[in-house]
Short mmCIF file of N, CA and C in Angstrom, two decimals:
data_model
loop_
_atom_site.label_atom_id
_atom_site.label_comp_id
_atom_site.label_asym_id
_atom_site.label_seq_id
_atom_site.Cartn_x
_atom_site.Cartn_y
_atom_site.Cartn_z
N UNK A 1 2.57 -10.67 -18.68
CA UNK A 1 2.25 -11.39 -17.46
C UNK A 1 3.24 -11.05 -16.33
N UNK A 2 4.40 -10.77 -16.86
CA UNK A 2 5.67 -10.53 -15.69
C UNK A 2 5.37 -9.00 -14.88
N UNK A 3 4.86 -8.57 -15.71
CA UNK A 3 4.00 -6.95 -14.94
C UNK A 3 3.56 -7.18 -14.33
N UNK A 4 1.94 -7.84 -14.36
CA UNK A 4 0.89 -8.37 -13.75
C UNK A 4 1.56 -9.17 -12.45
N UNK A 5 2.63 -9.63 -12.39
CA UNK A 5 3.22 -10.27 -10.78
C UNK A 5 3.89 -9.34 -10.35
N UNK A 6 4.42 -8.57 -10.98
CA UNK A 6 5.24 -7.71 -10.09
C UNK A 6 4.21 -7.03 -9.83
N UNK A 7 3.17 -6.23 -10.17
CA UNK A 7 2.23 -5.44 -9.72
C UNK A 7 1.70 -6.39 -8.41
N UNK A 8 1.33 -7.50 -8.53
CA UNK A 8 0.76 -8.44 -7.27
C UNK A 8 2.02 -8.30 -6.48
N UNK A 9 3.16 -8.49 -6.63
CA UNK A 9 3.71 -8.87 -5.35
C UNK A 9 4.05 -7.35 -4.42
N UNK A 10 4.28 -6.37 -5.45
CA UNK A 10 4.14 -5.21 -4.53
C UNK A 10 3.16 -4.89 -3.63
N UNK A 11 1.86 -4.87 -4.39
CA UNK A 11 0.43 -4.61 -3.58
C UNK A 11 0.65 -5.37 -2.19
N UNK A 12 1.08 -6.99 -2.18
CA UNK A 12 0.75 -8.30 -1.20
C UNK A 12 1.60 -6.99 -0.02
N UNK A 13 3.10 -7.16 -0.72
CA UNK A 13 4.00 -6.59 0.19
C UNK A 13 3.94 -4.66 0.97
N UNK A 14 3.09 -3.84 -0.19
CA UNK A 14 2.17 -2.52 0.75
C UNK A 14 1.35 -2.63 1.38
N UNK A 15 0.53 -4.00 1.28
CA UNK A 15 -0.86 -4.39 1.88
C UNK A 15 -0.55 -4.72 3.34
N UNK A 16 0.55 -5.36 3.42
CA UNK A 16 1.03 -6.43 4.63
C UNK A 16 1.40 -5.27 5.41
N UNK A 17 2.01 -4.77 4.61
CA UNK A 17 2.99 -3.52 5.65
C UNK A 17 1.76 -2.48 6.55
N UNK A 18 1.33 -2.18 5.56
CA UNK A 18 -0.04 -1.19 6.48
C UNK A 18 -0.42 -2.13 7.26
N UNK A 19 -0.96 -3.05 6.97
CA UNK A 19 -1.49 -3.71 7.72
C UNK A 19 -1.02 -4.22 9.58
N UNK A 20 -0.06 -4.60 9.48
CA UNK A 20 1.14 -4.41 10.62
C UNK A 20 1.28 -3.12 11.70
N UNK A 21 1.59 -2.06 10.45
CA UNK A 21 1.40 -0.86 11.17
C UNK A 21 0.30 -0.49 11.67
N UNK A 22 -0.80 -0.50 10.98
CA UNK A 22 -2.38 -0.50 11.43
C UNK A 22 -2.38 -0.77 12.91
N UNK A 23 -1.96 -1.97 13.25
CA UNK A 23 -2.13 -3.15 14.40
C UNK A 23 -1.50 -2.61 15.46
N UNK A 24 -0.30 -1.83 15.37
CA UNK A 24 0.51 -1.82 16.12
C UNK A 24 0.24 -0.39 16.78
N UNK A 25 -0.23 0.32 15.82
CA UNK A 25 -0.64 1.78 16.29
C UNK A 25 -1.90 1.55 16.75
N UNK A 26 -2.98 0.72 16.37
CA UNK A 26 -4.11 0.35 17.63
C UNK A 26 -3.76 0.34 18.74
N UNK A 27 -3.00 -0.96 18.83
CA UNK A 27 -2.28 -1.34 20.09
C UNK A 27 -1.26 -0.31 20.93
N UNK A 28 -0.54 0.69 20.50
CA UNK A 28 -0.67 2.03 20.73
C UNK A 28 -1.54 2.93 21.85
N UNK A 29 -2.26 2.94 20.95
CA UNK A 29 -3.06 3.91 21.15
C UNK A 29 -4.18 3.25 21.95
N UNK A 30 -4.31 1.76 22.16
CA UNK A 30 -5.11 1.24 23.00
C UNK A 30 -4.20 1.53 24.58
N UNK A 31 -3.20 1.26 24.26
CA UNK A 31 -2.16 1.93 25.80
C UNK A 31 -1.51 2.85 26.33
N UNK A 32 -2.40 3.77 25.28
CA UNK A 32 -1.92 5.31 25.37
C UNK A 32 -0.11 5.65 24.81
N UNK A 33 0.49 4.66 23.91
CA UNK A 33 1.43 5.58 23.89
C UNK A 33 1.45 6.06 22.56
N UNK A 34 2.25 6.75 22.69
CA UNK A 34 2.22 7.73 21.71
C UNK A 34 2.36 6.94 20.07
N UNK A 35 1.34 6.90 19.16
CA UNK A 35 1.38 6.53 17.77
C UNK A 35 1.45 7.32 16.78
N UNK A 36 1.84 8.77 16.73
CA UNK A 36 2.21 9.52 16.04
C UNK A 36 2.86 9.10 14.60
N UNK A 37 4.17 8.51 14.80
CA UNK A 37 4.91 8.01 13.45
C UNK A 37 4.58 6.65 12.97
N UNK A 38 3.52 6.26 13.97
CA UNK A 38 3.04 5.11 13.02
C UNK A 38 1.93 5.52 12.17
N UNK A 39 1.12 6.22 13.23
CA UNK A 39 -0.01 7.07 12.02
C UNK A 39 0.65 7.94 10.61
N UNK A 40 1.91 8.49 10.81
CA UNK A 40 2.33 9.25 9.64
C UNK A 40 3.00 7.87 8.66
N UNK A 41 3.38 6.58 8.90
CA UNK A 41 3.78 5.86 8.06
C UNK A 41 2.40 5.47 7.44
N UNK A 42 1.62 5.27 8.10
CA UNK A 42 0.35 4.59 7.57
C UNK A 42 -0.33 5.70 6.55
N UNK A 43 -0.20 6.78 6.83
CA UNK A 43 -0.73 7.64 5.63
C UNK A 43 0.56 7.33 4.33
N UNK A 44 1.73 7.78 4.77
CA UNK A 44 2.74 7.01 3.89
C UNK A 44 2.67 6.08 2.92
N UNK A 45 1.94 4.69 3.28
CA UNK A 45 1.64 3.89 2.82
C UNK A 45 0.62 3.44 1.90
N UNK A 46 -0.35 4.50 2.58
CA UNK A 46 -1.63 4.63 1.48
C UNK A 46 -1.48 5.27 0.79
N UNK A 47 -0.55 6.45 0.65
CA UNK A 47 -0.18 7.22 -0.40
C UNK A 47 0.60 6.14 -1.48
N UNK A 48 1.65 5.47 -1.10
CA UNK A 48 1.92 4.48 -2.04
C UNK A 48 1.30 3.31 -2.91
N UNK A 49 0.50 3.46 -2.07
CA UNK A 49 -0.73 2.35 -2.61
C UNK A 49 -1.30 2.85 -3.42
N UNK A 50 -1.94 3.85 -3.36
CA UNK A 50 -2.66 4.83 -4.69
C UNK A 50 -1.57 4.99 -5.39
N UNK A 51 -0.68 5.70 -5.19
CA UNK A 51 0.15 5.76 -6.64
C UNK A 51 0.53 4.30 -7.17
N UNK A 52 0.54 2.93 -6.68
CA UNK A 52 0.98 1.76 -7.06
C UNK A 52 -0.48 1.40 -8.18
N UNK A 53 -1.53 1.91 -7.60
CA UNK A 53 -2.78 1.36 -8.13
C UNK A 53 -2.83 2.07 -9.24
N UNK A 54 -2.55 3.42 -9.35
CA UNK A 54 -2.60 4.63 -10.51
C UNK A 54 -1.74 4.12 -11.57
N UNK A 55 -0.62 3.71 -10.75
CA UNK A 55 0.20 2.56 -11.80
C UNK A 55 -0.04 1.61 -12.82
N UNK A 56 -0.58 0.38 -11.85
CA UNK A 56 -1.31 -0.58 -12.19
C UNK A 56 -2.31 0.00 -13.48
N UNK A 57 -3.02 0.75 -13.14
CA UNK A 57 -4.61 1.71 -13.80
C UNK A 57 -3.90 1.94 -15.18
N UNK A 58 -2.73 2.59 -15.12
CA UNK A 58 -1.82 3.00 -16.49
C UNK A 58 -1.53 1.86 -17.28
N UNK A 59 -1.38 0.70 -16.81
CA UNK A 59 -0.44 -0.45 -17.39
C UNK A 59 -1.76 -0.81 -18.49
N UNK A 60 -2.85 -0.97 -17.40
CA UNK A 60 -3.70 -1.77 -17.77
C UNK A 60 -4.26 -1.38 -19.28
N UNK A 61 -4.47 -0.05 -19.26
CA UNK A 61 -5.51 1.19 -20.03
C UNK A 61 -4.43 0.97 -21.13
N UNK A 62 -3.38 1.20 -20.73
CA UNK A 62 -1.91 1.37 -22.23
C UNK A 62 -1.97 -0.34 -23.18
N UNK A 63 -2.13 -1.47 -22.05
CA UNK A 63 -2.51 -2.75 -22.68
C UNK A 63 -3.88 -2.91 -23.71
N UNK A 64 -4.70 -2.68 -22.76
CA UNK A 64 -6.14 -2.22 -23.71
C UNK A 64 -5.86 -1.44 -24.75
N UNK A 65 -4.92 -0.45 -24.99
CA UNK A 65 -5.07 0.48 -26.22
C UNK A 65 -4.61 -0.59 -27.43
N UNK A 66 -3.09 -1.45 -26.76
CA UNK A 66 -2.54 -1.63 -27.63
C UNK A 66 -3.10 -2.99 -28.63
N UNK A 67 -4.13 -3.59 -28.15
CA UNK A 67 -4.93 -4.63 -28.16
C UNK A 67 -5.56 -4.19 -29.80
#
């Protein structure tokens, strides 16, 4: 179970973060300035997210085996 929260509280805390950045590079780019390194964090981020989920995907599949 102590997996299963740490896996949640990371996701809450990659989720939030894109999310932020998302907003801010709209807002950006709604006023023309330049969002360059927010767009490269935000790919950043989704890259972490997939590998967090690929993670997660491992934990889960290795639990199921051991069942």
């Amino acid at each position: 179970m102590e997996q299963y929260e740490y896996f949640c509280a990371i996701s809450k805390h990659l989720y939030s973060e894109l999310e932020n950045v998302a907003l801010v590079s709209y807002a950006y780019s709604l006023n023309g300035i330049d969002n360059s390194e927010l767009e490269q964090r935000k790919a950043e981020l989704l890259h972490k997210i997939e590998e967090h989920l690929n993670g997660l995907e491992m934990a889960i599949f290795e639990k199921e085996n051991k069942l």
